[in-house]
Amino acid sequence: MEFELIDLIRERCAVTRVDVRLGIGDDAAILSPPAGHDLVVCTDTLIAGVHFPESTSARDLGWKALAVNLSDLAAMGATPAWALLALTLPNADRTFVAAFCDGFAELATQHHVALVGGDTTRGPLSVTVAVHGFAPPGRALRRDGAQVGDQVFVTGTLGDAAAGLRCLDPRDAHAGVLFNASGDTREWLLARLNRPTPRIAAGVALRDRASACIDVSDGLLADLEHVAARSGVAIEIDAIDLPASSALLALFDAPQRLALQTGGGDDYELAFTAPRQRADAMLRDLARIGGGATRIGRVMAGEGVRLLDADGSEIAVHQRGWQHFA
Ligand code: ADP
Ligand code: MG
């Protein structure tokens, strides 16, 4: 039964690449990385009820499991190539696996990612994906390169996925407004939650330009704390400059918006730093790629992340993103 599932997965996730010498079916895959490139690898697990609502469709889950991993490669400025998929399922549900693979394959096809192996086990629903990508030697982006005097930027818009999560919560104080929002607005926010866009092209464009980069998965301020700590700098963010989608602007007042933009998880946008003199050309290129980017702050001497009001005074933040296992 497990082998039937593996056959199904192989059929449905059928991106092929010449650098896969041997894919699904043996004890391990044999892969042939391009000569002279760095191999960039990462893995992420999604557990039902912890990292995604139990109500998430199998198809969306397949997309998201790959998307969150590709987002990590994007943050490194790497070009994705191969994926592994470890699936733990309560039962051998072919319909579920078929739909999961369709969502996974849809995104894998967009980025030409070959599924080369994995593991299939029985247990509470959980999905682990590992991805492998390439970067020119020494040119992958990192968290530790931010310099005093750099500016801070973020791609796309912030807080939409967290707003989408609130659309699903019937106990939410805001649910009246959210449920009355137009179907299109709700659908758009839910798509931002369930089908995040990994910013692969933006990551590649930021090689040799950004001094540090991270993908926003736990919440903007929480993730920028990692950049500040690894780089040994302080970061100041101007609340007024944080990008908001028209859906967020339509449904939330300014304080709620700010909480979603600074503390909401699951955005999968790229937050990065770059020297001021590179900023204009870089922003033009990112706008051309799609999604664009916005200047949101600056790198200073010191430590930690501070959120500033329009008059430059610090705003206290209560919820700095999601704390796993807090
Ligand atoms: P082994 O017992 O040697 O680990 P498995 O029976 O677990 O082998 O897997 C057989 C083949 O199917 C391997 O090539 C493995 O990588 C692949 N595979 C198993 N599960 C998955 C999955 N969920 N997605 C992709 N490939 C899988
Ligand atoms: Mg195995």
PDB file of N, CA, C and O in Angstrom, residues 37-63:
ATOM      1  N   HIS A  37      29.660  25.429  -8.418  1.00  0.00           N
ATOM      2  CA  HIS A  37      28.615  26.162  -7.701  1.00  0.00           C
ATOM      3  C   HIS A  37      28.553  25.705  -6.251  1.00  0.00           C
ATOM      4  O   HIS A  37      28.925  24.580  -5.932  1.00  0.00           O
ATOM      5  N   ASP A  38      28.076  26.584  -5.389  1.00  0.00           N
ATOM      6  CA  ASP A  38      27.791  26.171  -4.024  1.00  0.00           C
ATOM      7  C   ASP A  38      26.423  25.496  -4.005  1.00  0.00           C
ATOM      8  O   ASP A  38      25.488  25.931  -4.695  1.00  0.00           O
ATOM      9  N   LEU A  39      26.316  24.428  -3.194  1.00  0.00           N
ATOM     10  CA  LEU A  39      25.038  23.744  -2.990  1.00  0.00           C
ATOM     11  C   LEU A  39      24.400  24.355  -1.748  1.00  0.00           C
ATOM     12  O   LEU A  39      25.034  24.420  -0.696  1.00  0.00           O
ATOM     13  N   VAL A  40      23.161  24.813  -1.864  1.00  0.00           N
ATOM     14  CA  VAL A  40      22.459  25.468  -0.753  1.00  0.00           C
ATOM     15  C   VAL A  40      21.285  24.577  -0.367  1.00  0.00           C
ATOM     16  O   VAL A  40      20.455  24.260  -1.234  1.00  0.00           O
ATOM     17  N   VAL A  41      21.216  24.115   0.884  1.00  0.00           N
ATOM     18  CA  VAL A  41      20.195  23.133   1.270  1.00  0.00           C
ATOM     19  C   VAL A  41      19.462  23.575   2.531  1.00  0.00           C
ATOM     20  O   VAL A  41      20.033  24.244   3.390  1.00  0.00           O
ATOM     21  N   CYS A  42      18.202  23.196   2.633  1.00  0.00           N
ATOM     22  CA  CYS A  42      17.438  23.480   3.855  1.00  0.00           C
ATOM     23  C   CYS A  42      16.234  22.550   3.941  1.00  0.00           C
ATOM     24  O   CYS A  42      15.863  21.911   2.952  1.00  0.00           O
ATOM     25  N   THR A  43      15.646  22.473   5.122  1.00  0.00           N
ATOM     26  CA  THR A  43      14.444  21.657   5.302  1.00  0.00           C
ATOM     27  C   THR A  43      13.521  22.333   6.301  1.00  0.00           C
ATOM     28  O   THR A  43      13.965  23.079   7.175  1.00  0.00           O
ATOM     29  N   ASP A  44      12.235  22.087   6.159  1.00  0.00           N
ATOM     30  CA  ASP A  44      11.208  22.675   7.021  1.00  0.00           C
ATOM     31  C   ASP A  44      10.064  21.680   7.174  1.00  0.00           C
ATOM     32  O   ASP A  44       9.681  21.039   6.202  1.00  0.00           O
ATOM     33  N   THR A  45       9.540  21.595   8.372  1.00  0.00           N
ATOM     34  CA  THR A  45       8.423  20.684   8.656  1.00  0.00           C
ATOM     35  C   THR A  45       7.151  21.479   8.904  1.00  0.00           C
ATOM     36  O   THR A  45       7.188  22.507   9.575  1.00  0.00           O
ATOM     37  N   LEU A  46       6.041  20.986   8.388  1.00  0.00           N
ATOM     38  CA  LEU A  46       4.733  21.571   8.691  1.00  0.00           C
ATOM     39  C   LEU A  46       3.899  20.524   9.430  1.00  0.00           C
ATOM     40  O   LEU A  46       3.660  19.437   8.905  1.00  0.00           O
ATOM     41  N   ILE A  47       3.464  20.856  10.645  1.00  0.00           N
ATOM     42  CA  ILE A  47       2.659  19.934  11.456  1.00  0.00           C
ATOM     43  C   ILE A  47       1.225  20.467  11.535  1.00  0.00           C
ATOM     44  O   ILE A  47       1.021  21.655  11.800  1.00  0.00           O
ATOM     45  N   ALA A  48       0.270  19.565  11.298  1.00  0.00           N
ATOM     46  CA  ALA A  48      -1.148  19.944  11.319  1.00  0.00           C
ATOM     47  C   ALA A  48      -1.504  20.576  12.655  1.00  0.00           C
ATOM     48  O   ALA A  48      -1.147  20.059  13.710  1.00  0.00           O
ATOM     49  N   GLY A  49      -2.190  21.718  12.606  1.00  0.00           N
ATOM     50  CA  GLY A  49      -2.637  22.379  13.825  1.00  0.00           C
ATOM     51  C   GLY A  49      -1.576  23.267  14.455  1.00  0.00           C
ATOM     52  O   GLY A  49      -1.880  24.063  15.338  1.00  0.00           O
ATOM     53  N   VAL A  50      -0.325  23.113  14.024  1.00  0.00           N
ATOM     54  CA  VAL A  50       0.753  23.968  14.542  1.00  0.00           C
ATOM     55  C   VAL A  50       1.187  24.960  13.472  1.00  0.00           C
ATOM     56  O   VAL A  50       1.200  26.171  13.696  1.00  0.00           O
ATOM     57  N   HIS A  51       1.512  24.425  12.293  1.00  0.00           N
ATOM     58  CA  HIS A  51       2.021  25.270  11.213  1.00  0.00           C
ATOM     59  C   HIS A  51       0.995  25.551  10.134  1.00  0.00           C
ATOM     60  O   HIS A  51       1.229  26.372   9.261  1.00  0.00           O
ATOM     61  N   PHE A  52      -0.115  24.843  10.161  1.00  0.00           N
ATOM     62  CA  PHE A  52      -1.207  25.146   9.230  1.00  0.00           C
ATOM     63  C   PHE A  52      -2.515  24.717   9.883  1.00  0.00           C
ATOM     64  O   PHE A  52      -2.538  23.757  10.665  1.00  0.00           O
ATOM     65  N   PRO A  53      -3.631  25.440   9.605  1.00  0.00           N
ATOM     66  CA  PRO A  53      -4.916  25.054  10.181  1.00  0.00           C
ATOM     67  C   PRO A  53      -5.319  23.675   9.642  1.00  0.00           C
ATOM     68  O   PRO A  53      -5.045  23.357   8.494  1.00  0.00           O
ATOM     69  N   GLU A  54      -5.964  22.879  10.511  1.00  0.00           N
ATOM     70  CA  GLU A  54      -6.375  21.527  10.107  1.00  0.00           C
ATOM     71  C   GLU A  54      -7.286  21.577   8.884  1.00  0.00           C
ATOM     72  O   GLU A  54      -7.378  20.605   8.132  1.00  0.00           O
ATOM     73  N   SER A  55      -7.961  22.705   8.690  1.00  0.00           N
ATOM     74  CA  SER A  55      -8.912  22.821   7.581  1.00  0.00           C
ATOM     75  C   SER A  55      -8.223  23.055   6.235  1.00  0.00           C
ATOM     76  O   SER A  55      -8.894  23.061   5.195  1.00  0.00           O
ATOM     77  N   THR A  56      -6.911  23.240   6.219  1.00  0.00           N
ATOM     78  CA  THR A  56      -6.196  23.501   4.956  1.00  0.00           C
ATOM     79  C   THR A  56      -6.415  22.343   3.983  1.00  0.00           C
ATOM     80  O   THR A  56      -6.307  21.177   4.365  1.00  0.00           O
ATOM     81  N   SER A  57      -6.727  22.663   2.728  1.00  0.00           N
ATOM     82  CA  SER A  57      -6.965  21.601   1.738  1.00  0.00           C
ATOM     83  C   SER A  57      -5.647  20.901   1.424  1.00  0.00           C
ATOM     84  O   SER A  57      -4.563  21.481   1.554  1.00  0.00           O
ATOM     85  N   ALA A  58      -5.757  19.643   0.992  1.00  0.00           N
ATOM     86  CA  ALA A  58      -4.553  18.866   0.661  1.00  0.00           C
ATOM     87  C   ALA A  58      -3.758  19.563  -0.438  1.00  0.00           C
ATOM     88  O   ALA A  58      -2.528  19.601  -0.412  1.00  0.00           O
ATOM     89  N   ARG A  59      -4.462  20.127  -1.381  1.00  0.00           N
ATOM     90  CA  ARG A  59      -3.788  20.777  -2.504  1.00  0.00           C
ATOM     91  C   ARG A  59      -2.980  21.993  -2.042  1.00  0.00           C
ATOM     92  O   ARG A  59      -1.831  22.183  -2.432  1.00  0.00           O
ATOM     93  N   ASP A  60      -3.607  22.814  -1.209  1.00  0.00           N
ATOM     94  CA  ASP A  60      -2.894  23.982  -0.673  1.00  0.00           C
ATOM     95  C   ASP A  60      -1.704  23.543   0.188  1.00  0.00           C
ATOM     96  O   ASP A  60      -0.641  24.171   0.157  1.00  0.00           O
ATOM     97  N   LEU A  61      -1.893  22.469   0.942  1.00  0.00           N
ATOM     98  CA  LEU A  61      -0.809  21.987   1.802  1.00  0.00           C
ATOM     99  C   LEU A  61       0.399  21.553   0.970  1.00  0.00           C
ATOM    100  O   LEU A  61       1.551  21.832   1.337  1.00  0.00           O
ATOM    101  N   GLY A  62       0.139  20.895  -0.148  1.00  0.00           N
ATOM    102  CA  GLY A  62       1.231  20.475  -1.033  1.00  0.00           C
ATOM    103  C   GLY A  62       2.003  21.674  -1.556  1.00  0.00           C
ATOM    104  O   GLY A  62       3.242  21.680  -1.593  1.00  0.00           O
ATOM    105  N   TRP A  63       1.267  22.701  -1.952  1.00  0.00           N
ATOM    106  CA  TRP A  63       1.906  23.941  -2.412  1.00  0.00           C
ATOM    107  C   TRP A  63       2.730  24.555  -1.292  1.00  0.00           C
ATOM    108  O   TRP A  63       3.908  24.888  -1.457  1.00  0.00           O
TER     109      TRP A  63
END
